[in-house]
JSON list of C-alpha atoms in Angstrom, two decimals:
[
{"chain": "A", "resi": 1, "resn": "UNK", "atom": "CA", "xyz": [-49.65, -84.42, -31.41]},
{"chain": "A", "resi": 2, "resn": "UNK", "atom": "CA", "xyz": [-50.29, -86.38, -28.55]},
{"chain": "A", "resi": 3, "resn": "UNK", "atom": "CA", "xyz": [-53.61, -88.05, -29.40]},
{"chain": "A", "resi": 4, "resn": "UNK", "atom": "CA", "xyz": [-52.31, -88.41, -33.13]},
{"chain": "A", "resi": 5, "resn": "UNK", "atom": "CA", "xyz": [-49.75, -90.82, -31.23]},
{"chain": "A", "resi": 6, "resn": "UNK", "atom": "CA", "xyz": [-52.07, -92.77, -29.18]},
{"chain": "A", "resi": 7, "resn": "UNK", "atom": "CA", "xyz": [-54.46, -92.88, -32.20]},
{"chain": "A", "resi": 8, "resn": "UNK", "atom": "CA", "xyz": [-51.20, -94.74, -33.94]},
{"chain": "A", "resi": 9, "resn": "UNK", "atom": "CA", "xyz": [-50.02, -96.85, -30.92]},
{"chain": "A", "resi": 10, "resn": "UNK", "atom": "CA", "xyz": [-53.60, -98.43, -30.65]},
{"chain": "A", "resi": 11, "resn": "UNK", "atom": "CA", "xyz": [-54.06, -98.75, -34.02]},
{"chain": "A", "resi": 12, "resn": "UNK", "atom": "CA", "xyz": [-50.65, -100.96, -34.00]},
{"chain": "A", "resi": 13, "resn": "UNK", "atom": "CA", "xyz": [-51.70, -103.27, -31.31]},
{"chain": "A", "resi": 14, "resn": "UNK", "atom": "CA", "xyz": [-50.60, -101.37, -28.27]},
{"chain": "A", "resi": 15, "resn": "UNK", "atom": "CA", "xyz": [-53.78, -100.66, -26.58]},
{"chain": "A", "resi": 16, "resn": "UNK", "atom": "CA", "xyz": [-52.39, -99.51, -22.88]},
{"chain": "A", "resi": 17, "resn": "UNK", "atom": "CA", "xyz": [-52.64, -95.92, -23.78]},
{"chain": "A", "resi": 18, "resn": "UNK", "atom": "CA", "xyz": [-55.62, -93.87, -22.77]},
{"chain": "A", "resi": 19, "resn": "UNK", "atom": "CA", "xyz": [-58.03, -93.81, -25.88]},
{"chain": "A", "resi": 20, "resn": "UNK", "atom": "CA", "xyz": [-58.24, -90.06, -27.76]},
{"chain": "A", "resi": 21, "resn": "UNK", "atom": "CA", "xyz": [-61.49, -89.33, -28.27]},
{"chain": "A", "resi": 22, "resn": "UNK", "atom": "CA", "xyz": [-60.89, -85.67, -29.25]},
{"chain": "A", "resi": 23, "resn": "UNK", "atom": "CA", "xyz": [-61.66, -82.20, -28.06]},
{"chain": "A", "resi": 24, "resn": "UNK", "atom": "CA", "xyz": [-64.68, -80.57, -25.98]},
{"chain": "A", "resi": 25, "resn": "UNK", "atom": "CA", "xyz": [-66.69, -77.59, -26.61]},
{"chain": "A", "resi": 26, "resn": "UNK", "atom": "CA", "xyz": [-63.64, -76.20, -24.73]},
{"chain": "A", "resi": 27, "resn": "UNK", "atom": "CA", "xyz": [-60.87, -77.33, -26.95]},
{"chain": "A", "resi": 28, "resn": "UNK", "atom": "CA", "xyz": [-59.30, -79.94, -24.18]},
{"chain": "A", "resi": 29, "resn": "UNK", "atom": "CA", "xyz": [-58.02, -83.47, -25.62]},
{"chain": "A", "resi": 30, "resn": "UNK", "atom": "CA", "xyz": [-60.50, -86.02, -24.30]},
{"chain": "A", "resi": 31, "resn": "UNK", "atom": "CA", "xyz": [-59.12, -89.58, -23.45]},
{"chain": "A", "resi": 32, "resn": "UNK", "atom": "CA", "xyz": [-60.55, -92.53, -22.30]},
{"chain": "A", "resi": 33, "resn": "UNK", "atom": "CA", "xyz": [-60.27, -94.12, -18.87]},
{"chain": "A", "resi": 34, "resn": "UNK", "atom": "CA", "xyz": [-57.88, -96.68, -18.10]},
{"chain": "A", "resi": 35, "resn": "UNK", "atom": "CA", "xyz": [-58.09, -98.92, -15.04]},
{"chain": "A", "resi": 36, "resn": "UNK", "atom": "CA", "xyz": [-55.57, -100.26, -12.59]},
{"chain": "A", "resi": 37, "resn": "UNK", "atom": "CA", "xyz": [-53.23, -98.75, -9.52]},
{"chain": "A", "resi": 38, "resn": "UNK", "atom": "CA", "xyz": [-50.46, -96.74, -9.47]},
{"chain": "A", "resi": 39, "resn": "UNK", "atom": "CA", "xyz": [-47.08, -98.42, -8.18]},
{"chain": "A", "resi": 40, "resn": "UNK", "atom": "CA", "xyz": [-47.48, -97.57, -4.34]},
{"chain": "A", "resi": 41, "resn": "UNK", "atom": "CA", "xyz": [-44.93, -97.22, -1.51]},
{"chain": "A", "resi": 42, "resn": "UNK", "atom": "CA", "xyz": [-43.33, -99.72, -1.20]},
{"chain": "A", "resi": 43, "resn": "UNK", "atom": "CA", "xyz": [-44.28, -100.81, -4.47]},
{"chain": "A", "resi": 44, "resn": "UNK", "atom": "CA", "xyz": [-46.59, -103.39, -5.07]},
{"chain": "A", "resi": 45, "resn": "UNK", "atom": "CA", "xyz": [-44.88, -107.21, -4.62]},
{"chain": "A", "resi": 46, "resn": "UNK", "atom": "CA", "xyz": [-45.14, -107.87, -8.10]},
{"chain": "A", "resi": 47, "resn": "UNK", "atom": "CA", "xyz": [-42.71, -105.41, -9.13]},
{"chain": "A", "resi": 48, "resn": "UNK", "atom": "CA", "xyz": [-40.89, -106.07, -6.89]},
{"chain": "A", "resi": 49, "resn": "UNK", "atom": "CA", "xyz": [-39.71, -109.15, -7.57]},
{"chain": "A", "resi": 50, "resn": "UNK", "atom": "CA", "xyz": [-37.60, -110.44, -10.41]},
{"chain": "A", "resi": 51, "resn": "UNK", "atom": "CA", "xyz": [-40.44, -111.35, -12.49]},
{"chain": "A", "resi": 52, "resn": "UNK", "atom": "CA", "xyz": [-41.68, -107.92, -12.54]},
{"chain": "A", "resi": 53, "resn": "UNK", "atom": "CA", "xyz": [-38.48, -106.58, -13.56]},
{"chain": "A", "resi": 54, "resn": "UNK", "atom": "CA", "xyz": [-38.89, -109.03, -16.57]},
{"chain": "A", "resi": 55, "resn": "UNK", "atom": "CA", "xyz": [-42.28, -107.50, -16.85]},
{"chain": "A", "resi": 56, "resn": "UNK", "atom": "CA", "xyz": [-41.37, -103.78, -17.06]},
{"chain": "A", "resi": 57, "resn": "UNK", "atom": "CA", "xyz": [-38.35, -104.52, -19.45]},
{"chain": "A", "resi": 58, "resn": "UNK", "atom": "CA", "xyz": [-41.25, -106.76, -21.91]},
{"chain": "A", "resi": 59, "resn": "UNK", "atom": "CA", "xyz": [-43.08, -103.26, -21.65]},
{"chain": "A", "resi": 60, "resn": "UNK", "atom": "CA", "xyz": [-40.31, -101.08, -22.75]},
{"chain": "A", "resi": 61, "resn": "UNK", "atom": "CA", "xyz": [-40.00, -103.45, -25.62]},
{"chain": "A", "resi": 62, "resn": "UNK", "atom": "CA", "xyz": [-43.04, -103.65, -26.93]},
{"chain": "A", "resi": 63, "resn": "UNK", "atom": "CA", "xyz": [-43.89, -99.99, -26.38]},
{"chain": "A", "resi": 64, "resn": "UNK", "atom": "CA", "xyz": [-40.36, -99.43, -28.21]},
{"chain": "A", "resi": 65, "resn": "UNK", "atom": "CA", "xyz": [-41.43, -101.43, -31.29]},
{"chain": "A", "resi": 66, "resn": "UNK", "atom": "CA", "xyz": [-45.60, -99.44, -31.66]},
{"chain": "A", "resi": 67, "resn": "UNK", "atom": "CA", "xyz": [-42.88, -96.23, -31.47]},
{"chain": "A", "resi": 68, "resn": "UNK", "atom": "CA", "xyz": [-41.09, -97.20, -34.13]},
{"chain": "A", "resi": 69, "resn": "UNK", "atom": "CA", "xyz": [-43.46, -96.52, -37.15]},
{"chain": "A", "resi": 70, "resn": "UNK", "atom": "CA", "xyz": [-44.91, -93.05, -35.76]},
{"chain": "A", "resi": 71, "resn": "UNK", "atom": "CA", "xyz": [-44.06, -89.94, -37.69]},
{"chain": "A", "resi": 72, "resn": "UNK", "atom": "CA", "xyz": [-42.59, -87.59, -37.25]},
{"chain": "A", "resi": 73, "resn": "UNK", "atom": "CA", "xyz": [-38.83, -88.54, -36.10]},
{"chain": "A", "resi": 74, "resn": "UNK", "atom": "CA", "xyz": [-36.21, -88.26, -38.42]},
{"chain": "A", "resi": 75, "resn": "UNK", "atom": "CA", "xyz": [-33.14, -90.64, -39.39]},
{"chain": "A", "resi": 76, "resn": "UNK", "atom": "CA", "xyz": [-31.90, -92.57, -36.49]},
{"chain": "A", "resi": 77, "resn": "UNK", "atom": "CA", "xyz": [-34.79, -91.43, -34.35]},
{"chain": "A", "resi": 78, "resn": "UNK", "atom": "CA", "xyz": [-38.10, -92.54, -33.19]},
{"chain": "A", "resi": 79, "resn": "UNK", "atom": "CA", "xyz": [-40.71, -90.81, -30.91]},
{"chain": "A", "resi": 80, "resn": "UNK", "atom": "CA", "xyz": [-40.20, -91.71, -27.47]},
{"chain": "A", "resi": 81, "resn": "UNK", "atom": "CA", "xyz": [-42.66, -91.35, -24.60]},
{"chain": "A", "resi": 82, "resn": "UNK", "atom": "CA", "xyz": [-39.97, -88.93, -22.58]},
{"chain": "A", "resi": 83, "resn": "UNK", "atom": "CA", "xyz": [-41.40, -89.87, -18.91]},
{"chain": "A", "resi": 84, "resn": "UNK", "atom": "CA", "xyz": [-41.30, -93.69, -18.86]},
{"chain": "A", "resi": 85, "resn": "UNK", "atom": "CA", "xyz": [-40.97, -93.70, -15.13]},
{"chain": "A", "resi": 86, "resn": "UNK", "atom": "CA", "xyz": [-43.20, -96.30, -12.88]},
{"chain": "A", "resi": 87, "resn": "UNK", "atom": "CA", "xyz": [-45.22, -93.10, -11.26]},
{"chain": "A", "resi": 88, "resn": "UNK", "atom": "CA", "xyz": [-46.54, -93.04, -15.27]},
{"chain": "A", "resi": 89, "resn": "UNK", "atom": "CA", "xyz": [-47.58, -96.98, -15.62]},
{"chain": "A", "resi": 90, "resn": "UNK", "atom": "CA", "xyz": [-50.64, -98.65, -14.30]},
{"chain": "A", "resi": 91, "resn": "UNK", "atom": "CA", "xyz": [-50.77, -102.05, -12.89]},
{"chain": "A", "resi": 92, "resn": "UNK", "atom": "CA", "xyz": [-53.97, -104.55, -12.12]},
{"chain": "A", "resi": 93, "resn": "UNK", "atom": "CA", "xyz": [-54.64, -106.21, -9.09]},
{"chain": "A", "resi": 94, "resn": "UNK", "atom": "CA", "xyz": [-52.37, -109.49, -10.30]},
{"chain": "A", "resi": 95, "resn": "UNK", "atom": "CA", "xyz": [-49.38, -107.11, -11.00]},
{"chain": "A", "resi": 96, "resn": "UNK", "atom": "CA", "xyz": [-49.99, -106.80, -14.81]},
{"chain": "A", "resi": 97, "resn": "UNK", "atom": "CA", "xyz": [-48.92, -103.49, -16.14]},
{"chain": "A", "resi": 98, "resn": "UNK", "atom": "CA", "xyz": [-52.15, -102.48, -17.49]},
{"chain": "A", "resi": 99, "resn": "UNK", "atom": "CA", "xyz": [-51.54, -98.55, -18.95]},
{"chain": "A", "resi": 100, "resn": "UNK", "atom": "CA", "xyz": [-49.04, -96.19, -19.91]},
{"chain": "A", "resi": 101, "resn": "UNK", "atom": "CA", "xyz": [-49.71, -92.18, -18.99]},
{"chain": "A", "resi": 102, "resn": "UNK", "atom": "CA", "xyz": [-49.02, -88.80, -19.18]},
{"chain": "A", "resi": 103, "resn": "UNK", "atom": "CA", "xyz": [-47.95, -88.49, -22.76]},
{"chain": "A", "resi": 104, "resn": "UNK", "atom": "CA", "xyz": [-46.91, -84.30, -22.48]},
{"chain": "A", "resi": 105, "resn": "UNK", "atom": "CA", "xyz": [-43.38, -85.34, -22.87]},
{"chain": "A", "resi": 106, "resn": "UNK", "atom": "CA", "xyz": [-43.38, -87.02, -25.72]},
{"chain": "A", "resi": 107, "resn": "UNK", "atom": "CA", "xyz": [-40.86, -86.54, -28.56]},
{"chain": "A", "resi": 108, "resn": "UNK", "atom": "CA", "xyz": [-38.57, -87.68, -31.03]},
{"chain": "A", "resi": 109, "resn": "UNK", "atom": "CA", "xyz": [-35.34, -88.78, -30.02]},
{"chain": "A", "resi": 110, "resn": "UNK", "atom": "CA", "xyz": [-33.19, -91.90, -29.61]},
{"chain": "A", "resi": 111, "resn": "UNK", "atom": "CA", "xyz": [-35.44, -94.95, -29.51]},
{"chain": "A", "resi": 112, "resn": "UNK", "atom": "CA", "xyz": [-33.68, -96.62, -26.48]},
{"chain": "A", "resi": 113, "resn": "UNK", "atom": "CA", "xyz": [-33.76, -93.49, -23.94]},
{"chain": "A", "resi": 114, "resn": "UNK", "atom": "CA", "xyz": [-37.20, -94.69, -22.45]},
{"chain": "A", "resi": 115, "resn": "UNK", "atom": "CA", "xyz": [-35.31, -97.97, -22.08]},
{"chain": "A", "resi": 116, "resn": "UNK", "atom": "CA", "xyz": [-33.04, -96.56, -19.95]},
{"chain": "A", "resi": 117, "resn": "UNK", "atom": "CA", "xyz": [-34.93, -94.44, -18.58]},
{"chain": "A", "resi": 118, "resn": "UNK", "atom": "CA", "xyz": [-37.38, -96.91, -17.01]},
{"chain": "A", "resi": 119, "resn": "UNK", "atom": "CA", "xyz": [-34.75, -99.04, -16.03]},
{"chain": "A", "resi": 120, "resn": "UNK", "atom": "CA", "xyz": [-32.93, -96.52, -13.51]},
{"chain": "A", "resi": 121, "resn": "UNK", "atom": "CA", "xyz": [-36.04, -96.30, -11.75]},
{"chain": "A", "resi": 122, "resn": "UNK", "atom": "CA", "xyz": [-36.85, -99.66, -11.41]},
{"chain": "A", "resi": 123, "resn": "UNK", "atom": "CA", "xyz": [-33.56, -101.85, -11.37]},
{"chain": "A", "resi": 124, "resn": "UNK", "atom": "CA", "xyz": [-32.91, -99.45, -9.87]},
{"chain": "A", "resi": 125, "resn": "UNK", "atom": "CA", "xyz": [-29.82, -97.37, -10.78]},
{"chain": "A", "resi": 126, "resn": "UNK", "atom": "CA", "xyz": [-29.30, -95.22, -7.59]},
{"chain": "A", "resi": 127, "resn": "UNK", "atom": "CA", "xyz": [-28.50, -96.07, -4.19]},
{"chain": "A", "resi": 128, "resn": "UNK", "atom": "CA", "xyz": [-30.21, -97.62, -1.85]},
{"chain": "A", "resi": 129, "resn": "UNK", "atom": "CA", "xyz": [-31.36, -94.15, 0.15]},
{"chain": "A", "resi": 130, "resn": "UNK", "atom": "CA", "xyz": [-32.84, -93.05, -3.18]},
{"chain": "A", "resi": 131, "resn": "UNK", "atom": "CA", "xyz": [-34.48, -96.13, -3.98]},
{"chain": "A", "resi": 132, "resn": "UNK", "atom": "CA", "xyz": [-36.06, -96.61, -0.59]},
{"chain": "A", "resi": 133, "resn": "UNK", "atom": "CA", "xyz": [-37.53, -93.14, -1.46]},
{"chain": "A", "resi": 134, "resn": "UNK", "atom": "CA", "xyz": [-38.79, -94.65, -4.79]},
{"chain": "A", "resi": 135, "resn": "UNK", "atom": "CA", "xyz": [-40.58, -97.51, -3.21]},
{"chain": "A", "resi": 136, "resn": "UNK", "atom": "CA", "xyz": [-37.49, -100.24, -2.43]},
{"chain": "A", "resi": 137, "resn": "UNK", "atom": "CA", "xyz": [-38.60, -100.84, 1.41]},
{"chain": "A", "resi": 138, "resn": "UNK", "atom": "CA", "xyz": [-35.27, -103.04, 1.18]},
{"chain": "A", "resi": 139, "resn": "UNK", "atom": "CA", "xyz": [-31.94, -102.36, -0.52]},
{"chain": "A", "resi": 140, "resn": "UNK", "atom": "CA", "xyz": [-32.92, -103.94, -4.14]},
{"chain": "A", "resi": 141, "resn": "UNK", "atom": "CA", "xyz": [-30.40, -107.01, -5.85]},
{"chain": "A", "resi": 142, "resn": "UNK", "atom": "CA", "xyz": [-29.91, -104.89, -9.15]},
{"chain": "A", "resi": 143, "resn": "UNK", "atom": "CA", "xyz": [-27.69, -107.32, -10.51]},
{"chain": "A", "resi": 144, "resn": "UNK", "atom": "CA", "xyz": [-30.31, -110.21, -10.55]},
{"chain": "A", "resi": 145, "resn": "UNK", "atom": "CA", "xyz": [-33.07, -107.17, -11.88]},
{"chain": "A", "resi": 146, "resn": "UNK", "atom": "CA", "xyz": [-30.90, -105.57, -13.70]},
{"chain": "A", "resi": 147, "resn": "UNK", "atom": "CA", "xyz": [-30.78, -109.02, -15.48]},
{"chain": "A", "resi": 148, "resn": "UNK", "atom": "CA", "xyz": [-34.21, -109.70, -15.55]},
{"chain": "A", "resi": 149, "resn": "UNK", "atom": "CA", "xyz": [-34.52, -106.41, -17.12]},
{"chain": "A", "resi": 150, "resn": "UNK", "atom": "CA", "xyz": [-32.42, -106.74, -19.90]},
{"chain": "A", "resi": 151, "resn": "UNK", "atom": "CA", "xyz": [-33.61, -110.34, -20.98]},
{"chain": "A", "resi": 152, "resn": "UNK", "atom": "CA", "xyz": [-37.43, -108.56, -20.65]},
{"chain": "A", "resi": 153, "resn": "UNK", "atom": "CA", "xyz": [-36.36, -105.89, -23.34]},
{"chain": "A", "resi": 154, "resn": "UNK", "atom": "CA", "xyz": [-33.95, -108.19, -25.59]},
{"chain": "A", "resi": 155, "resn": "UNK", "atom": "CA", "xyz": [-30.55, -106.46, -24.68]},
{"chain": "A", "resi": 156, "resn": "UNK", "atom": "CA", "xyz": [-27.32, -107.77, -22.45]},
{"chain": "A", "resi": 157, "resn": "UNK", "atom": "CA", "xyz": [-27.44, -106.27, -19.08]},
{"chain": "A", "resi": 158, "resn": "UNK", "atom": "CA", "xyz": [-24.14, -104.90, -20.44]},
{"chain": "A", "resi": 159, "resn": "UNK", "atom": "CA", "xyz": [-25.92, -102.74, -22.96]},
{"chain": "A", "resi": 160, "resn": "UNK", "atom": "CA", "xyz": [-28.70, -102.13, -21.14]},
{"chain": "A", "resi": 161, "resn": "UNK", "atom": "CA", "xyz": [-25.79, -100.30, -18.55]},
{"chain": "A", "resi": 162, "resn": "UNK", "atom": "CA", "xyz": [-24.86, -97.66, -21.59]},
{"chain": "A", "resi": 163, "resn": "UNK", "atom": "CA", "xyz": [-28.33, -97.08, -22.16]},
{"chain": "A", "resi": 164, "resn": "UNK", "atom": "CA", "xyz": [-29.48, -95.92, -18.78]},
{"chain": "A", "resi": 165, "resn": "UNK", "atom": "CA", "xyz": [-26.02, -94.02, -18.77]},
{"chain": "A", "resi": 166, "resn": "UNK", "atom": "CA", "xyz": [-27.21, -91.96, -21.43]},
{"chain": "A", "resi": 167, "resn": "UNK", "atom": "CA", "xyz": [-30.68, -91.33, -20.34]},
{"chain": "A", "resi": 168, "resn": "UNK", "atom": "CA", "xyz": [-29.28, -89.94, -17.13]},
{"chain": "A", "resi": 169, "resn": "UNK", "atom": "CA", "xyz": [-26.87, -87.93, -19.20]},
{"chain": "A", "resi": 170, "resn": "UNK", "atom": "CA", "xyz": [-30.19, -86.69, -21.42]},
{"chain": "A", "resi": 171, "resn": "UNK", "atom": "CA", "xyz": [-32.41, -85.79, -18.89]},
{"chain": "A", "resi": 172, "resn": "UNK", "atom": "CA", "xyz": [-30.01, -83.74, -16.49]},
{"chain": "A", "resi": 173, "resn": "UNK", "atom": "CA", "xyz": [-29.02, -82.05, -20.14]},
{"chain": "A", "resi": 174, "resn": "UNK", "atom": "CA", "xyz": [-32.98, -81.73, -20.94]},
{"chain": "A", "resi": 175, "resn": "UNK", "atom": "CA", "xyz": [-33.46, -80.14, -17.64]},
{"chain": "A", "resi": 176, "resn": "UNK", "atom": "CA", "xyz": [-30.47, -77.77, -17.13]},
{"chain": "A", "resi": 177, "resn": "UNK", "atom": "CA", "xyz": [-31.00, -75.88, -20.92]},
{"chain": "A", "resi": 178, "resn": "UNK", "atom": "CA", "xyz": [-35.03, -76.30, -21.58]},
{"chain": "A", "resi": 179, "resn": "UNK", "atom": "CA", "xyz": [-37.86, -74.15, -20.38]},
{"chain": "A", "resi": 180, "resn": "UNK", "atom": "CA", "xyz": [-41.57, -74.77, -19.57]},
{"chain": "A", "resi": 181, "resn": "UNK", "atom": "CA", "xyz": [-42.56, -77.56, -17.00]},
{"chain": "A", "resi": 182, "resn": "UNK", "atom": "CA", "xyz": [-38.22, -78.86, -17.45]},
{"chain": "A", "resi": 183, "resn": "UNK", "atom": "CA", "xyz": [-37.57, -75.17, -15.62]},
{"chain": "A", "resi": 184, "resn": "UNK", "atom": "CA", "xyz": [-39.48, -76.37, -12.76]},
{"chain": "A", "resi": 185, "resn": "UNK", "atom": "CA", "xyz": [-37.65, -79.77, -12.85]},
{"chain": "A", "resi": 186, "resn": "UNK", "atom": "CA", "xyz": [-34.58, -77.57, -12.54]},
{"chain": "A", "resi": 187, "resn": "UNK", "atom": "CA", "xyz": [-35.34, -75.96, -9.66]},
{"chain": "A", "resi": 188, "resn": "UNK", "atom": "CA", "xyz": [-36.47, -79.01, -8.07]},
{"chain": "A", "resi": 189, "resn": "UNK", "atom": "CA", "xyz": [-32.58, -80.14, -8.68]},
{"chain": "A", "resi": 190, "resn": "UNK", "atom": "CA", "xyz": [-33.13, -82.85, -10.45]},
{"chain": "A", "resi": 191, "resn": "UNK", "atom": "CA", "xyz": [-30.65, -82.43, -13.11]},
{"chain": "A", "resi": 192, "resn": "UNK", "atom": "CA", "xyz": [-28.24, -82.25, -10.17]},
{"chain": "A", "resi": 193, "resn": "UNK", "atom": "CA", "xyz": [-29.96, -85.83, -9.47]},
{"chain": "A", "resi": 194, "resn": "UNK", "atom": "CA", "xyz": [-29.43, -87.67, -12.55]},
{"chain": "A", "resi": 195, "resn": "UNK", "atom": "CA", "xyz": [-25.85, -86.66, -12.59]},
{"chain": "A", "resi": 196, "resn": "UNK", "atom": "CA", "xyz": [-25.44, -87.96, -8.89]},
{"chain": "A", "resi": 197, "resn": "UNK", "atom": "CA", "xyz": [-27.17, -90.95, -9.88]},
{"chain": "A", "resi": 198, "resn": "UNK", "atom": "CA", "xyz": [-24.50, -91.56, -12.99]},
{"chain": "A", "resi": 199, "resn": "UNK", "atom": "CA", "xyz": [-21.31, -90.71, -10.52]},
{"chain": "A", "resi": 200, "resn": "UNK", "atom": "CA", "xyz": [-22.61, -93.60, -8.18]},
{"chain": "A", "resi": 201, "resn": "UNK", "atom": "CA", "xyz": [-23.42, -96.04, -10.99]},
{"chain": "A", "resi": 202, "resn": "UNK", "atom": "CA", "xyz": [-19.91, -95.51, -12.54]},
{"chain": "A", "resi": 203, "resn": "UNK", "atom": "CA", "xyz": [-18.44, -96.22, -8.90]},
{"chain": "A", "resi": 204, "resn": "UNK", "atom": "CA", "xyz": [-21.07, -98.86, -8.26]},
{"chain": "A", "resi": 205, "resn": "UNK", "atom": "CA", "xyz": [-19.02, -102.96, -8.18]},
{"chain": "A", "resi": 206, "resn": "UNK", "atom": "CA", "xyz": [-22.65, -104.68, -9.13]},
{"chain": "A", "resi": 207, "resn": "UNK", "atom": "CA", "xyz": [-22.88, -102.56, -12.49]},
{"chain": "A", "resi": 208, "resn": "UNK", "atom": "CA", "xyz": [-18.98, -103.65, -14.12]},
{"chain": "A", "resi": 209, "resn": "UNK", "atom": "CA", "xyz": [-19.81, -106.73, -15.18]},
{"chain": "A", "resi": 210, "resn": "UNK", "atom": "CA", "xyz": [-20.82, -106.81, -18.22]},
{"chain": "A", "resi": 211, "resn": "UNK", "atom": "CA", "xyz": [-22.48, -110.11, -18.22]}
]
């Protein structure tokens, strides 16, 4: 399935996916190389910055839209990478993203969830002890990235509030009830996480408004 759905997002214009090449004499997928660095701690300045907020909410946009048109989903549903997080993206030396990875997640589902998912790692939407850990070296101004954001992937920061809400309420359910590689998540507590990470975002004054 997975390099069926890179096969499709390249075809549609969306070319920072590894290439599938197909299988070895072994039967492994084979995919092409993709350049660039991984986010770093702290993270590189680009991202940082309010600009690169903008630039990772553009990315969940576009990558939403190649998504849309890939079998299979269902009504209401499109496939979804399932691990949007910045430890998956690629950036060049300028601060471009530049590649997408890790595809083993991938699913259908609701078409926002990497959305929000990306967003409440890199607004971020957690406190500040948890997003030093993530690469924050100071305490972030989420309103001003949350709004940066939001404007990158066409949405009011409003709206984009529900839809991190819910990917937080996905994953911890994804990771409490499903086997495989989401047992070891489990154990890790990170279902415990995501639902810490909702209670202080419900408290949090800087996430209200709905402006």
């Amino acid at each position: 399935m997975v390099l069926r759905l890179l096969g499709h997002l390249r075809e549609h214009g969306f070319d920072r996916v590894p290439e599938p090449r197909g299988f070895d004499e072994r039967g492994r997928e084979v995919l092409g190389f993709l350049p660039g660095h991984d986010a770093g701690w702290p993270m590189r300045p680009r991202i940082l910055t309010d600009a690169g907020a903008h630039d990772l909410g553009r990315l969940a946009r576009e990558l939403r839209a190649a998504l849309a048109g890939c079998p299979p989903a269902g009504p209401g549903a499109s496939m979804q990478h399932g691990d949007l997080g910045p430890w998956n993206l690629l950036w060049d030396d300028a601060g471009a993203i530049t590649g997408v990875l890790d595809w083993d997640l991938a699913e259908p589902g609701d078409p926002w969830y990497d959305t929000g998912f990306l967003a409440w790692f890199t607004v971020p939407f957690m406190d500040d002890e948890k997003a030093h850990a993530r690469g924050f070296p100071q305490p972030p101004d989420r309103r001003a990235r949350r709004a940066a954001f939001a404007a990158g992937t066409g949405v009011t920061p409003h709206e984009l509030n529900g839809m991190v809400d819910r990917a937080q309420s996905e994953f911890a359910h994804r990771v409490a009830t499903r086997d495989g590689v989401w047992r070891t998540f489990r154990e890790r507590g990170f279902h415990d996480s995501a639902r810490a990470d909702k209670r202080w975002c419900e408290q949090a004054e800087w996430h209200d408004a709905p402006r």
